[in-house]
XYZ file of C-alpha atoms in Angstrom:
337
model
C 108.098 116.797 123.240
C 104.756 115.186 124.845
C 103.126 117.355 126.885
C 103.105 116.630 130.737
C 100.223 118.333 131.447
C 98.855 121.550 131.899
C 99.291 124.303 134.847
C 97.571 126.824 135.839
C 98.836 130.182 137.385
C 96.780 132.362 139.281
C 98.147 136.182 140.216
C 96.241 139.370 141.004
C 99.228 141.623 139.577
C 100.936 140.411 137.002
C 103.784 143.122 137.213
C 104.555 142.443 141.069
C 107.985 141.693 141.499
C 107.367 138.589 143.127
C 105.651 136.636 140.363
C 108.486 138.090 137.984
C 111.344 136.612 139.767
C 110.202 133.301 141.504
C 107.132 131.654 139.844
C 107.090 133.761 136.972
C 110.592 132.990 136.168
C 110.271 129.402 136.561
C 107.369 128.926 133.808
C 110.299 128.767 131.312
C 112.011 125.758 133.328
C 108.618 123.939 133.670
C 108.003 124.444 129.959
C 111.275 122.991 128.886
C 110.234 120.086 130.897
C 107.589 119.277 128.582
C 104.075 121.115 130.938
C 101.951 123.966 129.601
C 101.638 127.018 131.728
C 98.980 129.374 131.587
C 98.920 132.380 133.372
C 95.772 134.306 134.181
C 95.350 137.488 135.870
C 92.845 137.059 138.462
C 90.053 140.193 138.841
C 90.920 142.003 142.062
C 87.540 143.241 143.353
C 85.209 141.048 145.376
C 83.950 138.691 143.058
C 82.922 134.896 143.291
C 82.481 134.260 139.698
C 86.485 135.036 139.080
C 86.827 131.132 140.485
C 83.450 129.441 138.433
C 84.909 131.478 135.317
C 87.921 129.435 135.546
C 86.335 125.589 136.219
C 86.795 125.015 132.310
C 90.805 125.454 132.644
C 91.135 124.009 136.072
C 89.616 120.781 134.871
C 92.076 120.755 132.365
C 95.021 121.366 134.381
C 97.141 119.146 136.614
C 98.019 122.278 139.195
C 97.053 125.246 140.141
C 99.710 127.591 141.274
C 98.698 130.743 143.467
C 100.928 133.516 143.198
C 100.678 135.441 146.566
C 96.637 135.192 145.931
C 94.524 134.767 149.415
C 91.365 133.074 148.779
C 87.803 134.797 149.690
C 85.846 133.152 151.657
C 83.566 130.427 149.815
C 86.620 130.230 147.056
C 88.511 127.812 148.792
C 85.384 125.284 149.060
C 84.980 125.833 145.401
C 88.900 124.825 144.680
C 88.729 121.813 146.711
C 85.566 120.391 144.969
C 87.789 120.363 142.091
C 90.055 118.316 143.360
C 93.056 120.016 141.862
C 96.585 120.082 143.544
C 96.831 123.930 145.173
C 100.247 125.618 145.445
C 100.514 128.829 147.313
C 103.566 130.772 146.841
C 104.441 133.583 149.307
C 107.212 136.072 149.760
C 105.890 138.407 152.362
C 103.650 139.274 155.148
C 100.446 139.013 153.523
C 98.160 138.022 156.495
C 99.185 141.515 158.056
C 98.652 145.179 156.863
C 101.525 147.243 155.909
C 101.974 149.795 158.332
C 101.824 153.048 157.719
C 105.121 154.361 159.338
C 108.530 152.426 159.518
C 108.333 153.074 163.402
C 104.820 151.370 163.581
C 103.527 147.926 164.087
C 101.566 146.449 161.130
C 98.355 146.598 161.448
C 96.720 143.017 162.031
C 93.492 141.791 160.103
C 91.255 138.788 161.129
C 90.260 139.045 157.567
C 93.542 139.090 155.727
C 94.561 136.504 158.253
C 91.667 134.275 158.022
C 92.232 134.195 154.090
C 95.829 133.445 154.376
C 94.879 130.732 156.712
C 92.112 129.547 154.157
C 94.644 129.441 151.399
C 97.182 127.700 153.461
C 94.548 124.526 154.600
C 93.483 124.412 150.838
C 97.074 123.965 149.675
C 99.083 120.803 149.443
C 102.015 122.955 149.115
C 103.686 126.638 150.730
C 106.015 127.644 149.018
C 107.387 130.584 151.099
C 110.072 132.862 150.704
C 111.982 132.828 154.370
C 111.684 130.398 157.341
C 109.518 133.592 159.247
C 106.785 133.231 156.110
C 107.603 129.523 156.390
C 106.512 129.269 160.146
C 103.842 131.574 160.094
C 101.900 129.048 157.278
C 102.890 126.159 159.294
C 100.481 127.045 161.638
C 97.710 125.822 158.910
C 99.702 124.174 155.935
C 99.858 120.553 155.753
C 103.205 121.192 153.993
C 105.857 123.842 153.955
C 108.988 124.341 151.892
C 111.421 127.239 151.722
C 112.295 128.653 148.299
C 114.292 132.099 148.259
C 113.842 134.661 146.405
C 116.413 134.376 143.164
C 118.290 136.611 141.621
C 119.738 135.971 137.887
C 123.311 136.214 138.255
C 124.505 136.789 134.941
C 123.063 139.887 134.628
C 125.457 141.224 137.304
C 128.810 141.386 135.921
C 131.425 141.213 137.835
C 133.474 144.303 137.810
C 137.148 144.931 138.142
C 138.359 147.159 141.202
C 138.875 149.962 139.238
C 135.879 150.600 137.640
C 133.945 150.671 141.536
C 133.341 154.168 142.891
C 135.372 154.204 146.249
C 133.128 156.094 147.991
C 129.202 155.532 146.846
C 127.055 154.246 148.824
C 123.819 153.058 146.820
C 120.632 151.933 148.042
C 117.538 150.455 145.345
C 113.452 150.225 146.265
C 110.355 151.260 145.908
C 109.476 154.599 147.092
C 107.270 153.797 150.020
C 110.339 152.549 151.345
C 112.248 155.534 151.288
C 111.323 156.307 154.847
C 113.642 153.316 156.179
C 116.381 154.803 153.930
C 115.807 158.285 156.128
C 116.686 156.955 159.318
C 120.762 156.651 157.833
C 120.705 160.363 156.681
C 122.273 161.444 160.240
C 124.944 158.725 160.306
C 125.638 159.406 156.033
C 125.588 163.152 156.638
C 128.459 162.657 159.483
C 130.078 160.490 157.086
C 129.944 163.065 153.824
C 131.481 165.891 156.235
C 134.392 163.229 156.697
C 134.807 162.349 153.221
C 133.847 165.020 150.989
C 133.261 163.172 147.706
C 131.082 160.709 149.383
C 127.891 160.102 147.085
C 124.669 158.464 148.039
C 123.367 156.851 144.407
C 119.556 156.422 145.071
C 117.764 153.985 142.258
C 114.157 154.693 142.639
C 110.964 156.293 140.826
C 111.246 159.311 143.827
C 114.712 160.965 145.400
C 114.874 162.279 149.312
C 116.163 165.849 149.309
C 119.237 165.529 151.718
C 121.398 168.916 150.993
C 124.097 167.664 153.621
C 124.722 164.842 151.531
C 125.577 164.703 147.547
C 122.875 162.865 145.868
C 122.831 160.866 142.596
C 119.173 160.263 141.783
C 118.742 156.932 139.105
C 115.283 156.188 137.823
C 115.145 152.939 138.352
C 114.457 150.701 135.280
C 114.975 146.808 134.615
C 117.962 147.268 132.230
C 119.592 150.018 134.426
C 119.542 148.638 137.207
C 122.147 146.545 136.694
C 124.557 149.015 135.798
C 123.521 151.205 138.562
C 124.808 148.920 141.364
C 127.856 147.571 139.212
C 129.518 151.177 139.936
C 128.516 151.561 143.769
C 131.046 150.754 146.167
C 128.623 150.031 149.764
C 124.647 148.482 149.058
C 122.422 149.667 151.902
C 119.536 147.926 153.447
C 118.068 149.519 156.462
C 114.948 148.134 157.948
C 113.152 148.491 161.267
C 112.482 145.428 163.632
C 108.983 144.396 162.943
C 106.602 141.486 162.289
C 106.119 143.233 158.354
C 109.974 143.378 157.437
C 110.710 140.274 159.281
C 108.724 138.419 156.425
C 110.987 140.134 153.622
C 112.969 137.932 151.725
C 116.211 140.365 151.787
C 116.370 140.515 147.775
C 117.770 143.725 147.646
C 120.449 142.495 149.609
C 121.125 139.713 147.357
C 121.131 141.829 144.247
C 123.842 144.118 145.505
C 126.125 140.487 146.380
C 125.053 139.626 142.962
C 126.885 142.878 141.563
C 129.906 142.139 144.034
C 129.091 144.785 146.926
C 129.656 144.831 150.060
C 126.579 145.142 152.341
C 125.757 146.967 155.425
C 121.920 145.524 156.578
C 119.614 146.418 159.556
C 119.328 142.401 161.252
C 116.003 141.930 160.631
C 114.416 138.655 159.153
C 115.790 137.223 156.557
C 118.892 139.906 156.572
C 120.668 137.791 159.200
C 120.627 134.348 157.171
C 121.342 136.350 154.086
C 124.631 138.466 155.251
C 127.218 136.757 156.830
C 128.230 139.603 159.477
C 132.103 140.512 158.867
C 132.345 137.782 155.646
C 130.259 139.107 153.396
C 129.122 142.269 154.774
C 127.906 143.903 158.242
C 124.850 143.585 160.363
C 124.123 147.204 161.722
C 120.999 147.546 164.585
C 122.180 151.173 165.815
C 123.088 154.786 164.316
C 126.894 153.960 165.833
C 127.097 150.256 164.508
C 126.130 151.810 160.737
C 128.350 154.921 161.028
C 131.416 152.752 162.199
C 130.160 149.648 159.016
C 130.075 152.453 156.639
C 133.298 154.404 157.591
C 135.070 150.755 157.332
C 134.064 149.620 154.707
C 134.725 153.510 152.882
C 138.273 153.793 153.721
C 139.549 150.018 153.310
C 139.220 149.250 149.789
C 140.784 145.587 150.453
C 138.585 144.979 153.078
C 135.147 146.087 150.990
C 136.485 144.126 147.941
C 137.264 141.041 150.305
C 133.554 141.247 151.438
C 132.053 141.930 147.511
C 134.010 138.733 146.287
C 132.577 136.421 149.515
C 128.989 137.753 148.585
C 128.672 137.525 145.182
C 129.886 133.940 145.875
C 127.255 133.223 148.653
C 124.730 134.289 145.573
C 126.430 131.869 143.355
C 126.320 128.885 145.575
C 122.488 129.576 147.132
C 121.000 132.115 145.633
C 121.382 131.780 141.810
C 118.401 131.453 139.576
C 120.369 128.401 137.969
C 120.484 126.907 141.487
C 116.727 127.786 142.681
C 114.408 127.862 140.024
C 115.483 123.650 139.339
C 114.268 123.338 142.783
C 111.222 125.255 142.373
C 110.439 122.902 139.750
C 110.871 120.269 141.105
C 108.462 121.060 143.860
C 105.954 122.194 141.557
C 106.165 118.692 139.496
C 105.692 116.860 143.148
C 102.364 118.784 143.666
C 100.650 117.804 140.026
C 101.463 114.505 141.240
């Protein structure tokens, strides 16, 4: 095959989930489509030669594709004297600082936000994760296009009935996150004194210690995973109302619809686009509206299965890799012209 061209692809962290499943899993499409991707792991710290080092390989390159990377100041002017197509692809609230607490406001930054501005002039294209990250950068961005965040069907298989736990509730993240799963431990510990083999299946690095509630602890790895949700019966995703989880891009939800679970999910952000409330799952804002979501979707098996089936379709339809990562493409292709 003739090579199209070459692209270049610029992250910070090459292990962040967000490179792994949207750009980073779209380098295979583009190289099937005859371009050659290189990806390069950009130095961190506060240094302007980490852009000069790379003039040899941008001037060889069609694109450049930034991978939730804000430009320093003086690195954007040194991109556009290239004159190379810029892509920036975002899936969360970068411009802001993550706060601290789930109850507290992010912490805003004229610096974070004047690079993310930066970024977004310099780009011909945003490619963001949600419409919330989309009109944010449309305050700068000559052009903005929403891409979700994929997840890769296939690896999700779908289950029979009878191989679902009835009554485990499962809930997957990182571990600074665990303090949104807290505020459900008074609504789950009501539940578990209502139906005593109730399990809460946590897939993380770290486990909460909740002795009113019994606990299944999973050490979350890429393979397990999988496996881990296939046998839940409820996926969890609480999240409090603010300007830092409204620019989430809800794939947690959309991996437990992939596995064919019914969802309960605070509606924040991208939550409410993502679960159809009473068709594929339930929107929850208060301790009652989650105890009463849960305690349905517990004790009617038809119901929860109903809701699993209508979800893992929604994923099929919207939200498969098969069906985004074309797309992605394609946008990518448009940039280099």
């Amino acid at each position: 095959m003739t090579s199209r061209g070459r692209v270049e692809v610029w992250t910070t962290d090459p292990s962040l989930p967000s490179l792994r499943h949207r750009v980073g899993a779209a380098i295979p499409e583009l190289e099937s489509r005859g371009w050659q991707v290189h990806l390069h792991v950009l130095p961190s710290r506060p240094w302007i030669g980490r852009v000069l080092s790379r003039r040899t390989p941008l001037e060889q390159s069609r694109l450049l594709v930034l991978a939730k990377v804000r430009l320093r100041p003086l690195e954007d002017r040194l991109l556009r004297r290239t004159g190379i197509p810029v892509v920036l692809d975002v899936d969360d609230a970068v411009h802001l600082r993550r706060p601290r607490r789930p109850d507290l406001e992010p912490q805003r930054s004229w610096l974070r936000t004047a690079k993310f501005a930066a970024t977004c002039r310099l780009a011909h294209l945003v490619v963001a994760g949600n419409e919330i990250l989309a009109d944010t950068a449309r305050r700068w961005a000559r052009r903005v296009e929403v891409v979700p965040t994929p997840v890769e069907l296939e690896r999700y298989p779908d289950r029979a009935p009878a191989d679902r736990r009835r009554h485990t509730l499962v809930w997957i993240g990182l571990p600074e996150n665990l303090d949104e799963l807290e505020r459900l431990r008074p609504a789950v510990g009501r539940l578990a004194r209502e139906i005593p083999d109730l399990t809460l299946r946590v897939v993380c690095s770290r486990f909460p210690d909740w002795p009113e509630v019994r606990l299944e602890g999973v050490p979350w790895t890429s393979e397990g995973e999988t496996e881990a949700l296939a046998g839940a019966a409820v996926g969890l995703m609480p999240l409090s109302d603010h300007e830092w989880n409204r620019g989430k891009c809800a794939f947690k939800l959309l991996q437990y619809m992939a596995a064919g679970l019914p969802c309960v999910a605070s509606p924040v952000g991208a939550n409410r686009s993502v679960v159809a409330d009473g068709v594929s799952g339930f929107l929850a804002a208060t301790p009652e509206q989650w105890e009463g979501a849960l305690r349905r979707l517990l004790c009617d098996f038809e119901l929860a299965l109903r809701l699993g089936r209508a979800g893992r379709e929604r994923v099929r339809r919207d939200f498969d890799r098969r069906v985004v990562l074309p797309r992605l493409a394609d946008l990518l292709e448009e940039a280099a012209g």
